[in-house]
Structures are given as C-alpha cells and as structure tokens.
Coordinates of C-alpha atoms in Angstrom, one line a residue:
M1 CA 102.7 65.1 86.9
I2 CA 104.4 67.3 89.4
G3 CA 102.8 67.4 92.9
D4 CA 104.9 70.0 94.7
I5 CA 105.5 73.4 93.4
D6 CA 107.2 76.5 94.9
R7 CA 104.5 79.1 95.8
P8 CA 104.7 82.7 96.7
D9 CA 104.1 83.4 100.4
D10 CA 100.9 84.8 101.7
E11 CA 102.5 88.3 102.2
Q12 CA 103.4 88.5 98.5
L13 CA 99.9 87.5 97.5
R14 CA 98.4 90.1 99.8
A15 CA 100.8 92.7 98.3
L16 CA 99.8 91.8 94.8
E17 CA 96.1 92.5 95.6
R18 CA 97.2 96.1 95.5
V19 CA 98.5 95.8 91.9
D20 CA 96.0 96.9 89.2
P21 CA 96.4 94.5 86.2
N22 CA 95.3 97.4 84.0
E23 CA 98.3 99.4 85.2
L24 CA 100.5 96.4 84.2
G25 CA 99.0 96.8 80.8
H26 CA 100.8 100.1 80.4
H27 CA 104.2 98.5 81.1
K28 CA 104.4 94.7 80.7
H29 CA 104.6 93.3 77.2
F30 CA 104.4 89.7 78.3
G31 CA 102.1 87.7 80.6
H32 CA 98.7 89.2 79.3
S33 CA 96.3 86.6 78.1
S34 CA 94.5 87.4 74.9
P35 CA 91.2 89.3 75.0
E36 CA 89.4 86.1 73.9
I37 CA 89.9 84.8 77.5
Q38 CA 87.2 86.7 79.4
F39 CA 85.7 86.9 82.8
M40 CA 82.5 84.9 82.6
G41 CA 80.6 86.9 85.2
T42 CA 80.4 83.9 87.5
A43 CA 81.3 86.0 90.6
P44 CA 80.4 89.5 91.8
S45 CA 83.6 90.7 90.2
G46 CA 86.6 89.3 88.3
E47 CA 89.0 90.4 91.1
L48 CA 91.4 87.5 91.5
V49 CA 94.9 87.0 92.8
G50 CA 96.3 83.4 93.2
T51 CA 99.1 81.0 92.5
A52 CA 98.9 79.1 89.3
V53 CA 98.5 75.3 89.4
T54 CA 98.8 74.5 85.7
V55 CA 97.3 71.6 83.7
R56 CA 97.4 70.6 80.1
I57 CA 94.8 68.3 78.7
P58 CA 93.7 66.9 75.3
P59 CA 90.3 68.4 74.2
V60 CA 88.0 65.7 75.3
D61 CA 89.6 64.2 78.5
G62 CA 89.4 66.0 81.8
T63 CA 91.2 63.4 83.9
M64 CA 94.2 65.6 84.7
V65 CA 91.9 68.5 85.7
H66 CA 90.5 66.4 88.5
K67 CA 94.0 65.6 89.6
A68 CA 95.1 69.2 89.5
I69 CA 92.1 70.1 91.7
E70 CA 93.2 67.5 94.2
L71 CA 96.6 69.1 94.3
A72 CA 95.4 72.7 94.5
G73 CA 94.7 74.4 97.9
P74 CA 94.1 77.8 99.5
T75 CA 95.5 80.7 97.4
D76 CA 95.6 78.7 94.2
V77 CA 94.1 79.3 90.8
L78 CA 93.7 76.5 88.3
V79 CA 95.2 77.4 84.8
I80 CA 94.0 75.0 82.1
E81 CA 95.6 74.7 78.6
M82 CA 93.6 72.8 76.0
G83 CA 94.7 74.5 72.8
G84 CA 91.9 77.0 72.6
H85 CA 89.4 74.1 72.0
E86 CA 85.9 75.5 72.7
T87 CA 83.6 72.5 72.1
N88 CA 84.2 70.4 75.2
A89 CA 84.3 72.2 78.6
P90 CA 86.7 70.8 81.2
W91 CA 85.0 72.8 84.0
G92 CA 81.6 73.0 85.4
A93 CA 79.5 72.8 88.6
V94 CA 81.2 69.7 90.1
T95 CA 84.7 70.8 89.4
T96 CA 83.9 74.2 90.9
H97 CA 82.6 72.6 94.1
A98 CA 85.7 70.4 94.3
A99 CA 88.0 73.4 93.9
V100 CA 86.1 75.5 96.5
A101 CA 86.2 72.6 98.9
N102 CA 90.0 72.7 98.6
G103 CA 90.1 76.5 98.9
A104 CA 91.0 77.4 95.4
R105 CA 90.3 80.9 94.3
G106 CA 89.4 80.7 90.6
V107 CA 90.1 79.1 87.2
V108 CA 91.5 80.3 83.9
I109 CA 90.7 78.1 80.9
D110 CA 92.1 78.4 77.4
G111 CA 88.8 76.8 76.3
A112 CA 85.2 76.7 77.4
V113 CA 83.2 76.4 80.6
T114 CA 79.8 74.9 81.3
D115 CA 77.2 75.1 84.1
T116 CA 77.8 78.9 84.4
A117 CA 74.4 79.4 86.2
E118 CA 75.4 77.0 89.0
I119 CA 78.9 78.4 89.2
T120 CA 77.5 81.9 89.6
E121 CA 75.5 80.7 92.6
V122 CA 78.7 79.6 94.2
G123 CA 80.4 82.9 93.2
F124 CA 83.6 81.4 91.7
P125 CA 85.6 83.5 89.3
V126 CA 86.0 81.8 85.9
F127 CA 87.9 83.2 82.9
A128 CA 87.4 81.3 79.7
R129 CA 87.0 81.7 75.9
A130 CA 83.4 80.6 75.7
R131 CA 80.4 78.8 77.2
T132 CA 79.1 75.5 76.0
N133 CA 76.7 72.8 77.1
R134 CA 79.0 70.0 75.9
T135 CA 81.6 68.7 78.3
V136 CA 84.8 66.5 78.2
Q137 CA 84.0 62.8 78.2
R138 CA 84.3 60.2 81.0
L139 CA 86.6 57.9 79.1
S140 CA 87.4 54.3 80.1
E141 CA 91.1 55.1 79.5
S142 CA 92.7 58.5 80.0
L143 CA 94.3 60.2 76.9
G144 CA 96.9 61.7 79.3
G145 CA 97.9 65.2 80.0
D146 CA 100.3 67.1 82.3
V147 CA 100.0 68.8 85.8
N148 CA 102.2 71.6 87.0
V149 CA 104.3 72.1 83.8
P150 CA 104.7 75.3 81.8
V151 CA 101.5 76.0 79.7
Q152 CA 100.3 78.6 77.2
V153 CA 97.0 80.3 78.0
G154 CA 95.7 82.9 75.6
G155 CA 99.3 83.4 74.3
A156 CA 100.7 83.9 77.8
V157 CA 103.3 81.4 79.0
V158 CA 102.4 80.4 82.6
R159 CA 104.6 78.3 84.9
P160 CA 103.4 76.6 88.1
G161 CA 103.9 79.0 90.9
D162 CA 103.4 82.2 88.8
V163 CA 100.6 84.4 90.0
A164 CA 97.4 85.2 88.1
I165 CA 95.9 88.6 88.6
G166 CA 92.4 89.1 87.2
N167 CA 89.7 91.7 87.0
D168 CA 86.6 92.2 84.9
D169 CA 88.8 93.1 81.9
G170 CA 91.0 90.0 81.8
V171 CA 93.8 88.3 83.5
V172 CA 97.6 88.8 83.5
F173 CA 100.3 86.4 84.9
V174 CA 103.3 87.6 87.0
P175 CA 106.4 85.3 87.1
R176 CA 107.2 84.3 90.7
E177 CA 110.6 85.9 90.5
E178 CA 109.1 89.2 89.5
I179 CA 106.6 89.6 92.3
D180 CA 108.6 91.8 94.6
E181 CA 109.5 94.2 91.7
T182 CA 106.0 94.3 90.4
V183 CA 104.7 95.2 93.9
G184 CA 107.3 97.8 94.4
R185 CA 106.6 99.5 91.1
Y186 CA 102.9 99.1 90.5
A187 CA 101.1 98.7 93.9
R188 CA 98.2 101.1 94.3
G189 CA 98.5 103.8 97.0
D190 CA 100.7 106.6 95.7
G191 CA 97.8 108.7 94.6
A192 CA 99.4 109.5 91.2
E193 CA 96.4 108.7 89.1
A194 CA 94.0 110.6 91.4
E195 CA 96.3 113.6 91.1
L196 CA 96.4 113.3 87.3
I197 CA 92.6 113.2 87.1
E198 CA 92.3 116.2 89.4
R199 CA 94.6 118.2 87.0
L200 CA 92.4 117.2 84.0
Y201 CA 89.4 118.7 85.7
D202 CA 91.4 121.8 86.6
G203 CA 91.7 122.3 82.9
E204 CA 95.1 120.9 82.0
S205 CA 95.4 118.9 78.7
L206 CA 96.1 115.2 78.9
A207 CA 98.3 115.6 75.8
D208 CA 100.5 118.2 77.6
I209 CA 100.7 116.1 80.8
S210 CA 101.6 112.9 79.1
G211 CA 104.1 114.5 76.7
A212 CA 102.1 113.6 73.6
N213 CA 102.2 117.2 72.4
D214 CA 106.0 117.3 72.8
R215 CA 106.4 114.1 70.8
I216 CA 104.1 115.4 68.1
A217 CA 106.1 118.7 67.9
E218 CA 109.3 116.6 67.5
L219 CA 107.7 114.7 64.6
E220 CA 106.6 118.0 62.9
D221 CA 110.1 119.5 63.4
G222 CA 111.6 116.5 61.7
R223 CA 109.6 116.8 58.5

C-alpha cells in the first residue's frame, strides 16, 4: 500500500479539461479502456478529469477500496481493478458519500457498481462494466489487495498519478509525463473541427478533405 503519489498540478488538470477524449481516440493507441466499461448515467454527464488513485482487490473483498478512499482527495478519481468480475460490486452509496466527502471526482471500476439510484441522487460519475445488487462481503479477515500500484482497467494500464479523462462515451487515461504534450496537441479551441463542418455544409466532400479519395486512387493505380 502506497500512501503518497505524485499528482499533476491543478493547472495541468484544468488544461486537460479542454481535451476531448474522443479526439484522443483518433491518435492514441494506448490508454483507452474497453467499451465494456461504460458511463453508468449516475451524473448529469460523464465529463470527468481527475488523478488516478489506483486499487486492486480480490473479487469479494472491498477492504482496500475503503483505504483508497481515505487516501483520495480533491481532484482524484478512484480506479479499481478486480479482474472484470461483475458479480460483487465494490462500490455503492456509502463509498460514494465517503469519496464525495473527501472531494474525489469519480470512480472507474473494472467490475460492477450497486446502488445506482442513490449515487445518481448525489450526481457522482461512475464508469463500470455492469450493475448488480450483490456487493463485496464484510469479511472477518481481509483477503488483501494493493493501493496505488499499476493496475489494468478494461485493457488499459493505469499508474497512480495518471489522469482519467471521461465523457458519456467512455474513459481514457493519460500518463502523467504525457500531460503537457497532450494539452499542447489536442486541447480544444483552434476551431479546426468547426471549420471542417462548415466546409462540409458548403458542399465539399469529406473523402476529399480527409484524403480518402487520394488513398483510394493510389490503391486503384497499384492494381
């Protein structure tokens, strides 16, 4: 269990709020969680930017989740690995209130969530594989687990201190050392997409603009 982690500063997190995770989907091959991990509709939107506090647990024991919540604070997102197990949820109403009380921004679970009606009343963003009414157990002895170690969530490797960027379509993780480059290349505000859409309504072909027609012509010439 690692208590202290290196976090991005507030300015970096604010800058990442201007990065569209769907735009990253055009360029980044790594860091995207699989489509099975979805926004559960527990907040007005899935918009989320926060520092990953990671936790790995066995499927039926949530002891380390409670400890991770204690260590999390403002700007953090809990990221839980449990091997894709969907039967026992490690997250529900009480853990949500505990996380909100500490200022955490959301949770990403490679597993299931419960109490979604109550969580929706709070408005706390949850990304998970499934909903269930069965939870992890209150065991007399913990089965163990790890806090703030590298984890794998939906196929994405996440290290403590990386940043989760989510929206209604899913979540992507940006390594801490790539934050400034990501902001510099992909932050919204250059108007390029708006200009592209305007050109389409002016009658231009997307296949011409994107170069698809040129590539198709090269394929045909090579036959």
